[in-house]
Amino acid sequence: MGSVCIEIIEGNPHLRSLLGWHLQQLEYRVHQAASIYQAREVFLSHQPTLVVLDADLPDGDGIEFCRWLHHQQQPLILMLSARNSEGDIVAGLKAGADDYLSKPFGMQEFLARVEALIRRKRTPTAPAYLDYGTLQIDLVQRRVRFQGEFIDLTPQEFSLLYVLAQAGGVPLSRSELLRRAWPDAIDNPRTIDTHVLSLRKKVELDPRQPNLIQTIRNVGYRFNMEILNSNISQSQTTKLARERFNNQRSTLSSV
């Protein structure tokens, strides 16, 4: 279970530590947060498989944060709450929670629900490395290599690049990019334009005529998967040609 990362977002420090300790005994990797502000930072840094989310946090609404989580890489979400009415449970599940556990609860029930959620996640895990020929994105180290050189990106530029790449060429509106790539709520969609301009200077051959990150009028931006796939084909062709040349040279030298 050591490969499974769990984030605990719980305002009660004693309960947070207790849950974390029991999960660590089962060899889960555990990261903790006491507030929504901390929770966003932890989530973006560690990309947990499961988020244990307290619905009643000191600095915001856990239901709203659950919606934000659901629009990210869609982690599993186990919501904890002292509110146990049918309406509260339905609201939590509709916000994106995969399970809802009312307080107080027994530790064995909590651990059983965590294990049941982990078992449910049978779909292939997200790749740790995206290779687009001349562009490679390391999702673990959060590094980007372009044309053989590592590119120095800010955390926000990396998140924006990842969200665009993950969309697989589908155009995303500015508001959608803000919701998926920004850790904090921002009301100005033009913030996207500034970061796209900065990102283009680092990953485009000619930022004045961008081919990789395309502007879609009246919509937003998209990742040009066609040119990336072309880059992959070109790199594979070059690799095959190089292998043939080396094989021919080896044959000639043995004659």
Coordinates of N, CA and C in Angstrom, one line a residue:
M1 N 0.8 -1.2 0.0 CA 0.0 0.0 0.0 C 0.8 1.3 0.0
G2 N 2.2 1.1 0.1 CA 3.0 2.3 0.2 C 3.0 3.2 -1.0
S3 N 2.5 2.7 -2.2 CA 2.4 3.5 -3.3 C 1.1 4.4 -3.3
V4 N 0.2 4.1 -2.4 CA -1.0 4.9 -2.4 C -0.9 6.1 -1.4
C5 N -1.1 7.2 -2.0 CA -1.0 8.5 -1.2 C -2.4 9.0 -0.7
I6 N -2.5 9.3 0.5 CA -3.7 9.8 1.1 C -3.5 11.1 1.7
E7 N -4.4 12.1 1.4 CA -4.4 13.4 2.1 C -5.5 13.5 3.1
I8 N -5.2 13.9 4.3 CA -6.2 14.1 5.4 C -6.4 15.5 5.6
I9 N -7.6 16.0 5.4 CA -8.0 17.4 5.6 C -9.0 17.5 6.7
E10 N -8.5 17.8 7.9 CA -9.3 17.7 9.1 C -8.9 18.9 10.0
G11 N -9.9 19.6 10.5 CA -9.7 20.8 11.3 C -9.3 20.4 12.8
N12 N -9.8 19.2 13.2 CA -9.5 18.8 14.6 C -8.1 18.1 14.6
P13 N -7.1 18.7 15.3 CA -5.7 18.2 15.2 C -5.6 16.8 15.8
H14 N -6.4 16.5 16.9 CA -6.3 15.2 17.5 C -6.8 14.1 16.6
L15 N -8.0 14.4 16.0 CA -8.6 13.4 15.0 C -7.7 13.3 13.8
R16 N -7.1 14.4 13.3 CA -6.3 14.3 12.1 C -5.0 13.5 12.4
S17 N -4.4 13.6 13.6 CA -3.2 12.8 13.9 C -3.6 11.4 14.1
L18 N -4.7 11.1 14.7 CA -5.2 9.7 14.9 C -5.4 9.0 13.6
L19 N -6.2 9.7 12.7 CA -6.4 9.0 11.4 C -5.1 8.8 10.7
G20 N -4.3 9.8 10.7 CA -3.0 9.6 10.0 C -2.2 8.5 10.5
W21 N -2.1 8.3 11.8 CA -1.3 7.3 12.5 C -1.8 5.9 12.0
H22 N -3.2 5.7 12.1 CA -3.7 4.4 11.7 C -3.5 4.1 10.2
L23 N -3.6 5.1 9.4 CA -3.4 4.9 7.9 C -1.9 4.5 7.7
Q24 N -1.0 5.2 8.4 CA 0.4 4.9 8.3 C 0.8 3.5 8.7
Q25 N 0.0 3.0 9.7 CA 0.3 1.6 10.1 C -0.1 0.6 9.1
L26 N -1.0 1.0 8.1 CA -1.3 0.2 7.0 C -0.4 0.4 5.8
E27 N 0.6 1.2 6.0 CA 1.7 1.6 5.0 C 1.2 2.4 3.9
Y28 N 0.1 3.2 4.2 CA -0.2 4.3 3.2 C 0.7 5.5 3.4
R29 N 1.0 6.2 2.4 CA 1.7 7.5 2.5 C 0.7 8.5 2.8
V30 N 0.9 9.2 3.9 CA -0.1 10.2 4.4 C 0.5 11.6 4.5
H31 N -0.4 12.6 4.0 CA -0.1 14.0 4.1 C -1.3 14.6 4.8
Q32 N -1.0 15.6 5.7 CA -2.1 16.2 6.4 C -2.2 17.7 6.2
A33 N -3.5 18.2 6.3 CA -3.7 19.6 6.2 C -4.8 20.0 7.2
A34 N -4.7 21.2 7.7 CA -5.6 21.6 8.8 C -6.6 22.7 8.2
S35 N -6.4 23.1 7.0 CA -7.3 24.2 6.4 C -7.4 24.0 4.9
I36 N -8.3 24.7 4.3 CA -8.4 24.6 2.8 C -7.2 25.2 2.2
Y37 N -6.6 26.3 2.7 CA -5.4 26.8 2.2 C -4.3 25.8 2.1
Q38 N -4.0 25.1 3.2 CA -3.0 24.1 3.3 C -3.4 22.9 2.4
A39 N -4.6 22.6 2.3 CA -5.1 21.4 1.6 C -4.8 21.6 0.1
R40 N -5.0 22.8 -0.5 CA -4.7 23.0 -1.9 C -3.2 22.8 -2.2
E41 N -2.4 23.3 -1.3 CA -0.9 23.2 -1.5 C -0.5 21.7 -1.4
V42 N -1.0 21.0 -0.5 CA -0.7 19.6 -0.3 C -1.2 18.8 -1.5
F43 N -2.4 19.1 -2.0 CA -2.9 18.3 -3.1 C -2.1 18.6 -4.4
L44 N -1.8 19.8 -4.7 CA -1.1 20.1 -5.9 C 0.4 19.5 -5.8
S45 N 0.9 19.5 -4.6 CA 2.3 19.0 -4.5 C 2.4 17.5 -4.6
H46 N 1.4 16.7 -4.0 CA 1.5 15.3 -3.9 C 0.5 14.5 -4.7
Q47 N -0.5 15.1 -5.3 CA -1.5 14.4 -6.1 C -2.0 13.1 -5.5
P48 N -2.7 13.2 -4.3 CA -3.1 12.0 -3.6 C -4.1 11.1 -4.4
T49 N -4.1 9.8 -4.1 CA -5.1 9.0 -4.7 C -6.4 9.1 -4.0
L50 N -6.4 9.3 -2.7 CA -7.6 9.5 -1.9 C -7.5 10.7 -1.0
V51 N -8.6 11.5 -0.9 CA -8.6 12.6 0.0 C -9.7 12.4 1.1
V52 N -9.3 12.4 2.3 CA -10.2 12.3 3.4 C -10.5 13.8 3.8
L53 N -11.8 14.2 3.6 CA -12.1 15.6 3.7 C -13.2 15.9 4.8
D54 N -12.8 16.7 5.7 CA -13.7 17.2 6.7 C -14.7 18.3 6.1
A55 N -16.0 18.1 6.2 CA -16.9 19.0 5.6 C -17.0 20.3 6.3
D56 N -16.5 20.4 7.6 CA -16.6 21.6 8.4 C -15.2 22.1 8.8
L57 N -14.6 22.8 7.8 CA -13.2 23.3 8.0 C -13.3 24.8 8.6
P58 N -12.2 25.2 9.3 CA -12.2 26.5 9.9 C -12.2 27.7 9.0
D59 N -11.6 27.5 7.8 CA -11.5 28.6 6.8 C -12.3 28.5 5.6
G60 N -13.3 27.7 5.6 CA -14.1 27.6 4.3 C -15.1 26.4 4.4
D61 N -15.8 26.3 3.3 CA -16.8 25.2 3.2 C -16.2 24.0 2.5
G62 N -16.3 22.9 3.2 CA -15.7 21.7 2.7 C -16.5 21.2 1.5
I63 N -17.7 21.5 1.4 CA -18.5 21.1 0.2 C -18.0 21.8 -1.0
E64 N -17.7 23.1 -0.9 CA -17.2 23.8 -2.1 C -15.8 23.3 -2.4
F65 N -15.0 23.0 -1.4 CA -13.6 22.5 -1.7 C -13.7 21.1 -2.3
C66 N -14.7 20.3 -2.0 CA -15.0 19.0 -2.6 C -15.2 19.2 -4.1
R67 N -16.0 20.2 -4.4 CA -16.3 20.4 -5.9 C -15.0 20.8 -6.6
W68 N -14.1 21.6 -5.9 CA -12.8 21.9 -6.6 C -12.0 20.7 -6.8
L69 N -11.9 19.8 -5.8 CA -11.2 18.6 -5.9 C -11.7 17.7 -7.0
H70 N -13.0 17.7 -7.1 CA -13.6 16.8 -8.2 C -13.3 17.3 -9.6
H71 N -13.0 18.6 -9.7 CA -12.6 19.1 -11.1 C -11.1 19.0 -11.3
Q72 N -10.4 18.4 -10.4 CA -8.9 18.3 -10.6 C -8.7 16.9 -11.3
Q73 N -7.8 16.1 -10.8 CA -7.5 14.8 -11.4 C -8.5 13.8 -10.9
Q74 N -9.6 14.2 -10.3 CA -10.6 13.4 -9.8 C -10.1 12.3 -8.9
P75 N -9.6 12.7 -7.7 CA -9.2 11.7 -6.7 C -10.4 11.1 -6.1
L76 N -10.2 10.0 -5.4 CA -11.3 9.5 -4.5 C -11.4 10.4 -3.3
I77 N -12.7 10.6 -2.9 CA -13.0 11.6 -1.8 C -13.8 10.9 -0.8
L78 N -13.4 10.8 0.4 CA -14.1 10.3 1.6 C -14.4 11.5 2.5
M79 N -15.7 11.9 2.5 CA -16.1 13.1 3.3 C -16.5 12.7 4.7
L80 N -16.0 13.4 5.7 CA -16.3 13.3 7.1 C -17.1 14.5 7.5
S81 N -18.2 14.2 8.3 CA -19.0 15.4 8.8 C -19.8 15.0 10.0
A82 N -20.0 16.0 10.9 CA -20.9 15.8 12.0 C -22.3 15.9 11.6
R83 N -22.5 16.5 10.4 CA -23.9 16.6 9.9 C -24.3 15.3 9.2
N84 N -25.4 14.7 9.7 CA -25.7 13.4 9.2 C -27.1 13.3 8.7
S85 N -27.8 14.4 8.4 CA -29.1 14.4 7.8 C -29.0 13.9 6.4
E86 N -30.1 13.4 5.8 CA -30.1 12.9 4.5 C -29.7 14.0 3.5
G87 N -30.2 15.2 3.7 CA -29.9 16.3 2.9 C -28.4 16.6 2.8
D88 N -27.7 16.6 4.0 CA -26.3 16.8 4.1 C -25.5 15.7 3.3
I89 N -25.9 14.5 3.5 CA -25.2 13.4 2.8 C -25.4 13.5 1.3
V90 N -26.6 13.8 0.9 CA -26.8 14.0 -0.6 C -26.0 15.1 -1.1
A91 N -25.9 16.2 -0.4 CA -25.2 17.4 -0.8 C -23.7 17.0 -1.0
G92 N -23.2 16.3 0.0 CA -21.8 15.9 -0.1 C -21.5 14.9 -1.3
L93 N -22.4 14.0 -1.5 CA -22.2 13.1 -2.7 C -22.3 13.8 -4.0
K94 N -23.3 14.7 -4.1 CA -23.5 15.5 -5.3 C -22.3 16.4 -5.6
A95 N -21.6 16.8 -4.5 CA -20.4 17.7 -4.7 C -19.2 16.9 -5.2
G96 N -19.3 15.6 -5.2 CA -18.2 14.8 -5.8 C -17.6 13.8 -4.8
A97 N -18.1 13.7 -3.6 CA -17.6 12.7 -2.7 C -18.0 11.3 -3.1
D98 N -17.0 10.4 -3.0 CA -17.3 9.0 -3.3 C -17.9 8.2 -2.1
D99 N -17.7 8.7 -0.9 CA -18.3 8.1 0.2 C -18.5 9.2 1.3
Y100 N -19.4 9.0 2.3 CA -19.7 10.0 3.3 C -19.8 9.2 4.6
L101 N -19.0 9.7 5.6 CA -19.0 9.0 6.9 C -19.3 10.0 8.0
S102 N -20.4 9.7 8.7 CA -20.9 10.7 9.7 C -20.1 10.5 11.0
K103 N -19.8 11.6 11.7 CA -19.1 11.6 13.0 C -20.2 11.5 14.1
P104 N -19.8 10.9 15.2 CA -18.6 10.1 15.4 C -18.7 8.7 14.7
F105 N -17.5 8.2 14.5 CA -17.4 6.9 13.8 C -16.3 6.1 14.4
G106 N -16.4 4.8 14.2 CA -15.4 3.9 14.7 C -14.2 3.8 13.8
M107 N -13.0 3.6 14.4 CA -11.8 3.6 13.5 C -11.8 2.4 12.6
Q108 N -12.3 1.3 13.0 CA -12.4 0.1 12.1 C -13.3 0.4 10.9
E109 N -14.4 1.0 11.1 CA -15.3 1.4 10.0 C -14.6 2.4 9.1
F110 N -13.9 3.3 9.6 CA -13.2 4.3 8.8 C -12.1 3.6 7.9
L111 N -11.3 2.7 8.5 CA -10.3 2.0 7.8 C -10.9 1.1 6.7
A112 N -12.0 0.5 7.0 CA -12.7 -0.4 6.0 C -13.2 0.4 4.9
R113 N -13.7 1.6 5.1 CA -14.2 2.4 4.0 C -13.0 2.9 3.1
V114 N -11.9 3.3 3.8 CA -10.7 3.7 3.0 C -10.3 2.5 2.1
E115 N -10.2 1.3 2.6 CA -9.7 0.2 1.9 C -10.7 -0.1 0.7
A116 N -12.0 0.0 1.0 CA -13.0 -0.3 0.0 C -12.9 0.8 -1.2
L117 N -12.6 2.0 -0.9 CA -12.5 3.0 -1.9 C -11.2 2.7 -2.7
I118 N -10.1 2.4 -2.1 CA -8.9 2.1 -2.8 C -9.1 0.9 -3.7
R119 N -9.8 -0.1 -3.3 CA -10.1 -1.3 -4.1 C -10.9 -0.9 -5.3
R120 N -11.8 0.1 -5.1 CA -12.7 0.5 -6.2 C -11.9 1.1 -7.4
K121 N -10.8 1.7 -7.1 CA -10.0 2.4 -8.1 C -9.3 1.4 -8.9
R122 N -9.9 0.8 -9.8 CA -9.3 -0.3 -10.7 C -8.9 0.3 -12.0
T123 N -9.3 1.5 -12.3 CA -8.9 2.1 -13.6 C -7.4 2.4 -13.6
P124 N -6.8 2.4 -14.8 CA -5.3 2.6 -14.8 C -5.0 3.9 -14.2
T125 N -3.9 3.9 -13.4 CA -3.4 5.2 -12.8 C -2.9 6.1 -13.8
A126 N -2.9 7.4 -13.5 CA -2.4 8.4 -14.4 C -0.9 8.2 -14.6
P127 N -0.4 8.3 -15.8 CA 1.1 8.1 -16.1 C 1.9 9.1 -15.3
A128 N 3.1 8.6 -14.9 CA 4.0 9.5 -14.2 C 4.8 10.3 -15.1
Y129 N 4.8 10.0 -16.4 CA 5.6 10.7 -17.4 C 4.9 10.8 -18.7
L130 N 4.7 12.0 -19.3 CA 4.1 12.2 -20.6 C 5.2 12.5 -21.6
D131 N 5.2 11.7 -22.7 CA 6.2 11.9 -23.7 C 5.6 12.3 -25.0
Y132 N 5.9 13.5 -25.5 CA 5.3 14.0 -26.7 C 6.4 14.3 -27.7
G133 N 7.4 13.5 -27.8 CA 8.5 13.7 -28.7 C 9.5 14.7 -28.2
T134 N 9.4 16.0 -28.7 CA 10.3 17.0 -28.3 C 9.9 17.6 -26.9
L135 N 8.8 17.2 -26.4 CA 8.3 17.7 -25.1 C 8.0 16.6 -24.2
Q136 N 8.6 16.6 -23.0 CA 8.4 15.5 -22.0 C 8.0 16.2 -20.7
I137 N 6.9 15.7 -20.0 CA 6.4 16.2 -18.8 C 6.6 15.1 -17.7
D138 N 7.4 15.4 -16.7 CA 7.6 14.5 -15.6 C 6.6 14.9 -14.5
L139 N 5.5 14.1 -14.3 CA 4.5 14.5 -13.3 C 4.9 14.2 -11.9
V140 N 5.9 13.4 -11.7 CA 6.4 13.1 -10.3 C 7.3 14.2 -9.8
Q141 N 8.3 14.5 -10.6 CA 9.3 15.6 -10.3 C 8.8 17.0 -10.6
R142 N 7.7 17.0 -11.4 CA 7.1 18.3 -11.9 C 8.1 19.1 -12.6
R143 N 8.7 18.4 -13.6 CA 9.7 19.0 -14.5 C 9.3 18.8 -15.9
V144 N 9.8 19.7 -16.8 CA 9.5 19.7 -18.2 C 10.8 19.8 -19.0
R145 N 10.9 18.9 -20.0 CA 12.0 18.9 -20.9 C 11.5 19.2 -22.3
F146 N 12.2 20.2 -22.9 CA 11.8 20.7 -24.2 C 13.0 20.7 -25.1
Q147 N 12.9 19.9 -26.2 CA 14.0 19.8 -27.2 C 15.4 19.4 -26.4
G148 N 15.2 18.5 -25.5 CA 16.4 18.0 -24.8 C 16.9 18.8 -23.6
E149 N 16.2 19.9 -23.4 CA 16.7 20.8 -22.3 C 15.5 21.0 -21.3
F150 N 15.9 21.0 -20.0 CA 14.9 21.2 -18.9 C 14.5 22.6 -19.0
I151 N 13.2 22.9 -18.8 CA 12.6 24.2 -18.9 C 12.2 24.6 -17.4
D152 N 12.7 25.8 -17.1 CA 12.4 26.3 -15.7 C 11.0 26.9 -15.7
L153 N 10.0 26.2 -15.2 CA 8.6 26.6 -15.1 C 8.3 27.0 -13.6
T154 N 7.4 28.0 -13.4 CA 6.9 28.2 -12.1 C 5.9 27.1 -11.8
P155 N 5.5 26.9 -10.5 CA 4.5 25.9 -10.2 C 3.2 26.1 -10.9
Q156 N 2.8 27.4 -11.1 CA 1.6 27.7 -11.8 C 1.6 27.4 -13.3
E157 N 2.8 27.7 -13.9 CA 3.0 27.4 -15.3 C 2.9 25.9 -15.5
F158 N 3.6 25.1 -14.6 CA 3.5 23.7 -14.8 C 2.1 23.1 -14.7
S159 N 1.3 23.6 -13.7 CA -0.1 23.2 -13.6 C -0.9 23.5 -14.8
L160 N -0.7 24.7 -15.4 CA -1.4 25.1 -16.6 C -1.0 24.2 -17.7
L161 N 0.3 23.9 -17.9 CA 0.7 23.0 -19.0 C 0.2 21.6 -18.8
Y162 N 0.2 21.1 -17.6 CA -0.3 19.8 -17.4 C -1.8 19.7 -17.7
V163 N -2.6 20.7 -17.2 CA -4.0 20.6 -17.5 C -4.3 20.7 -19.0
L164 N -3.6 21.5 -19.7 CA -3.8 21.6 -21.2 C -3.4 20.3 -21.8
A165 N -2.3 19.7 -21.4 CA -1.9 18.4 -22.0 C -2.9 17.3 -21.6
Q166 N -3.4 17.3 -20.4 CA -4.3 16.2 -20.0 C -5.6 16.3 -20.7
A167 N -6.0 17.5 -21.3 CA -7.2 17.6 -22.0 C -7.2 16.9 -23.3
G168 N -6.0 16.5 -23.8 CA -5.8 15.8 -25.0 C -6.3 16.5 -26.3
G169 N -6.1 17.8 -26.3 CA -6.4 18.5 -27.5 C -7.8 19.2 -27.5
V170 N -8.6 18.9 -26.5 CA -9.9 19.5 -26.3 C -9.7 21.0 -25.9
P171 N -10.4 21.9 -26.6 CA -10.3 23.3 -26.1 C -10.9 23.5 -24.8
L172 N -10.2 24.3 -23.9 CA -10.7 24.6 -22.6 C -10.9 26.1 -22.5
S173 N -12.0 26.5 -21.9 CA -12.2 27.9 -21.7 C -11.3 28.5 -20.6
R174 N -11.2 29.8 -20.5 CA -10.4 30.4 -19.5 C -10.9 30.1 -18.1
S175 N -12.3 30.1 -17.9 CA -12.8 29.8 -16.6 C -12.6 28.4 -16.2
E176 N -12.6 27.4 -17.2 CA -12.3 26.0 -16.9 C -10.8 25.9 -16.5
L177 N -9.9 26.6 -17.2 CA -8.5 26.5 -16.8 C -8.3 27.0 -15.5
L178 N -8.9 28.1 -15.1 CA -8.8 28.7 -13.8 C -9.3 27.7 -12.7
R179 N -10.4 27.0 -13.0 CA -10.9 26.0 -12.0 C -10.0 24.8 -11.9
R180 N -9.4 24.4 -13.0 CA -8.6 23.1 -12.9 C -7.1 23.4 -12.5
A181 N -6.6 24.5 -12.9 CA -5.1 24.7 -12.7 C -4.8 25.7 -11.6
W182 N -5.7 26.4 -11.1 CA -5.3 27.4 -10.0 C -5.8 26.9 -8.7
P183 N -4.9 27.0 -7.7 CA -5.2 26.5 -6.3 C -6.2 27.4 -5.6
D184 N -6.2 28.7 -6.0 CA -7.1 29.6 -5.3 C -8.2 30.2 -6.3
A185 N -9.3 30.5 -5.8 CA -10.4 31.1 -6.6 C -9.9 32.5 -7.1
I186 N -10.0 32.6 -8.5 CA -9.6 33.9 -9.1 C -10.8 34.3 -10.0
D187 N -11.2 35.6 -10.0 CA -12.3 36.0 -10.7 C -11.9 36.6 -12.1
N188 N -10.6 36.8 -12.3 CA -10.2 37.4 -13.6 C -9.7 36.4 -14.6
P189 N -10.5 36.0 -15.6 CA -10.1 35.0 -16.5 C -8.8 35.5 -17.4
R190 N -8.6 36.8 -17.4 CA -7.5 37.2 -18.2 C -6.1 36.9 -17.6
T191 N -6.2 36.4 -16.3 CA -5.0 35.9 -15.7 C -4.4 34.7 -16.5
I192 N -5.3 33.9 -17.2 CA -4.9 32.8 -18.0 C -4.0 33.4 -19.2
D193 N -4.4 34.5 -19.8 CA -3.7 35.0 -20.9 C -2.3 35.3 -20.6
T194 N -2.1 35.9 -19.4 CA -0.7 36.3 -19.0 C 0.1 35.1 -18.8
H195 N -0.4 34.0 -18.2 CA 0.4 32.8 -18.0 C 0.6 32.0 -19.3
V196 N -0.3 32.1 -20.2 CA -0.1 31.4 -21.4 C 1.0 32.1 -22.2
L197 N 1.0 33.4 -22.2 CA 2.0 34.2 -22.9 C 3.4 33.8 -22.3
S198 N 3.5 33.7 -21.0 CA 4.8 33.4 -20.3 C 5.2 32.0 -20.7
L199 N 4.2 31.0 -20.7 CA 4.5 29.6 -21.0 C 4.9 29.5 -22.5
R200 N 4.3 30.2 -23.4 CA 4.7 30.1 -24.8 C 6.1 30.5 -25.0
K201 N 6.6 31.5 -24.2 CA 8.0 31.9 -24.4 C 9.0 30.8 -24.0
K202 N 8.5 29.8 -23.3 CA 9.4 28.8 -22.8 C 9.3 27.4 -23.6
V203 N 8.1 27.2 -24.2 CA 7.9 25.9 -24.8 C 7.6 26.0 -26.3
E204 N 7.5 27.2 -26.9 CA 7.2 27.3 -28.3 C 8.5 27.6 -29.1
L205 N 8.7 27.0 -30.3 CA 9.8 27.4 -31.1 C 9.8 28.8 -31.5
D206 N 8.6 29.4 -31.8 CA 8.4 30.8 -32.1 C 7.2 31.3 -31.3
P207 N 7.4 31.9 -30.1 CA 6.3 32.4 -29.3 C 5.4 33.3 -30.1
R208 N 5.9 34.0 -31.1 CA 5.0 35.0 -31.8 C 4.1 34.2 -32.8
Q209 N 4.4 33.0 -33.1 CA 3.5 32.2 -34.0 C 3.4 30.8 -33.3
P210 N 2.7 30.8 -32.2 CA 2.6 29.5 -31.4 C 1.9 28.4 -32.1
N211 N 2.5 27.2 -32.1 CA 1.9 26.0 -32.6 C 1.5 25.0 -31.6
L212 N 2.1 25.0 -30.4 CA 1.8 24.1 -29.4 C 0.6 24.4 -28.6
I213 N 0.5 25.6 -28.0 CA -0.6 26.1 -27.3 C -1.4 27.1 -28.2
Q214 N -2.5 26.6 -28.7 CA -3.2 27.4 -29.7 C -4.4 28.2 -29.0
T215 N -4.6 29.4 -29.5 CA -5.7 30.2 -29.1 C -7.0 29.8 -29.9
I216 N -8.1 29.5 -29.3 CA -9.3 29.2 -30.0 C -10.3 30.3 -29.7
R217 N -10.5 31.1 -30.8 CA -11.3 32.3 -30.6 C -12.7 32.0 -30.0
N218 N -13.1 32.9 -29.1 CA -14.3 32.8 -28.3 C -14.5 31.6 -27.4
V219 N -13.3 30.8 -27.3 CA -13.4 29.7 -26.4 C -12.3 29.8 -25.3
G220 N -11.0 29.6 -25.8 CA -9.9 29.7 -24.8 C -8.7 29.2 -25.5
Y221 N -8.1 28.0 -25.0 CA -6.9 27.5 -25.5 C -7.0 26.0 -25.6
R222 N -6.1 25.4 -26.4 CA -6.0 24.0 -26.6 C -4.6 23.6 -26.8
F223 N -4.3 22.3 -26.4 CA -3.0 21.7 -26.7 C -3.0 21.1 -28.1
N224 N -2.1 21.4 -28.9 CA -2.0 20.9 -30.3 C -1.5 19.5 -30.3
M225 N -2.3 18.5 -30.1 CA -1.9 17.2 -30.1 C -1.4 16.7 -31.4
E226 N -1.9 17.3 -32.5 CA -1.5 16.9 -33.9 C 0.0 17.1 -34.1
I227 N 0.4 18.3 -33.7 CA 1.9 18.6 -33.9 C 2.7 17.7 -32.9
L228 N 2.2 17.4 -31.7 CA 2.9 16.6 -30.8 C 3.0 15.2 -31.3
N229 N 1.9 14.7 -31.9 CA 2.0 13.3 -32.4 C 2.9 13.3 -33.6
S230 N 3.0 14.4 -34.4 CA 3.9 14.4 -35.5 C 5.3 14.4 -35.0
N231 N 5.6 15.1 -33.9 CA 6.9 15.1 -33.3 C 7.3 13.7 -32.8
I232 N 6.3 13.0 -32.3 CA 6.6 11.6 -31.8 C 7.0 10.7 -33.0
S233 N 6.2 10.9 -34.1 CA 6.5 10.1 -35.3 C 7.8 10.4 -35.9
Q234 N 8.2 11.7 -35.9 CA 9.5 12.1 -36.4 C 10.6 11.5 -35.5
S235 N 10.4 11.6 -34.2 CA 11.5 11.1 -33.3 C 11.6 9.6 -33.4
Q236 N 10.5 8.9 -33.6 CA 10.5 7.4 -33.8 C 11.2 7.0 -35.1
T237 N 10.9 7.8 -36.2 CA 11.5 7.6 -37.5 C 13.0 7.8 -37.4
T238 N 13.4 8.8 -36.7 CA 14.9 9.1 -36.5 C 15.6 8.0 -35.8
K239 N 14.9 7.5 -34.7 CA 15.4 6.4 -33.9 C 15.6 5.2 -34.8
L240 N 14.6 4.8 -35.6 CA 14.7 3.6 -36.4 C 15.8 3.8 -37.5
A241 N 15.9 5.0 -38.0 CA 17.0 5.2 -39.0 C 18.3 5.1 -38.4
R242 N 18.5 5.6 -37.2 CA 19.8 5.5 -36.5 C 20.1 4.0 -36.2
E243 N 19.1 3.2 -35.8 CA 19.3 1.8 -35.5 C 19.7 1.0 -36.8
R244 N 19.0 1.4 -37.9 CA 19.4 0.7 -39.2 C 20.8 1.0 -39.6
F245 N 21.2 2.3 -39.4 CA 22.5 2.7 -39.8 C 23.6 1.9 -38.9
N246 N 23.3 1.9 -37.6 CA 24.2 1.2 -36.7 C 24.3 -0.3 -37.1
N247 N 23.2 -0.9 -37.4 CA 23.2 -2.3 -37.8 C 24.0 -2.6 -39.1
Q248 N 23.8 -1.7 -40.0 CA 24.5 -1.8 -41.3 C 26.0 -1.6 -41.1
R249 N 26.4 -0.7 -40.2 CA 27.8 -0.5 -39.9 C 28.4 -1.7 -39.3
S250 N 27.6 -2.3 -38.3 CA 28.2 -3.5 -37.7 C 28.3 -4.6 -38.6
T251 N 27.4 -4.8 -39.6 CA 27.5 -5.8 -40.6 C 28.7 -5.7 -41.5
L252 N 29.0 -4.4 -41.9 CA 30.1 -4.1 -42.8 C 31.4 -4.3 -42.1
S253 N 31.5 -4.0 -40.8 CA 32.7 -4.1 -40.1 C 33.1 -5.6 -39.8
S254 N 32.0 -6.5 -39.9 CA 32.3 -7.9 -39.6 C 32.6 -8.7 -40.9
V255 N 32.5 -8.0 -42.0 CA 32.8 -8.7 -43.3 C 34.3 -8.7 -43.5

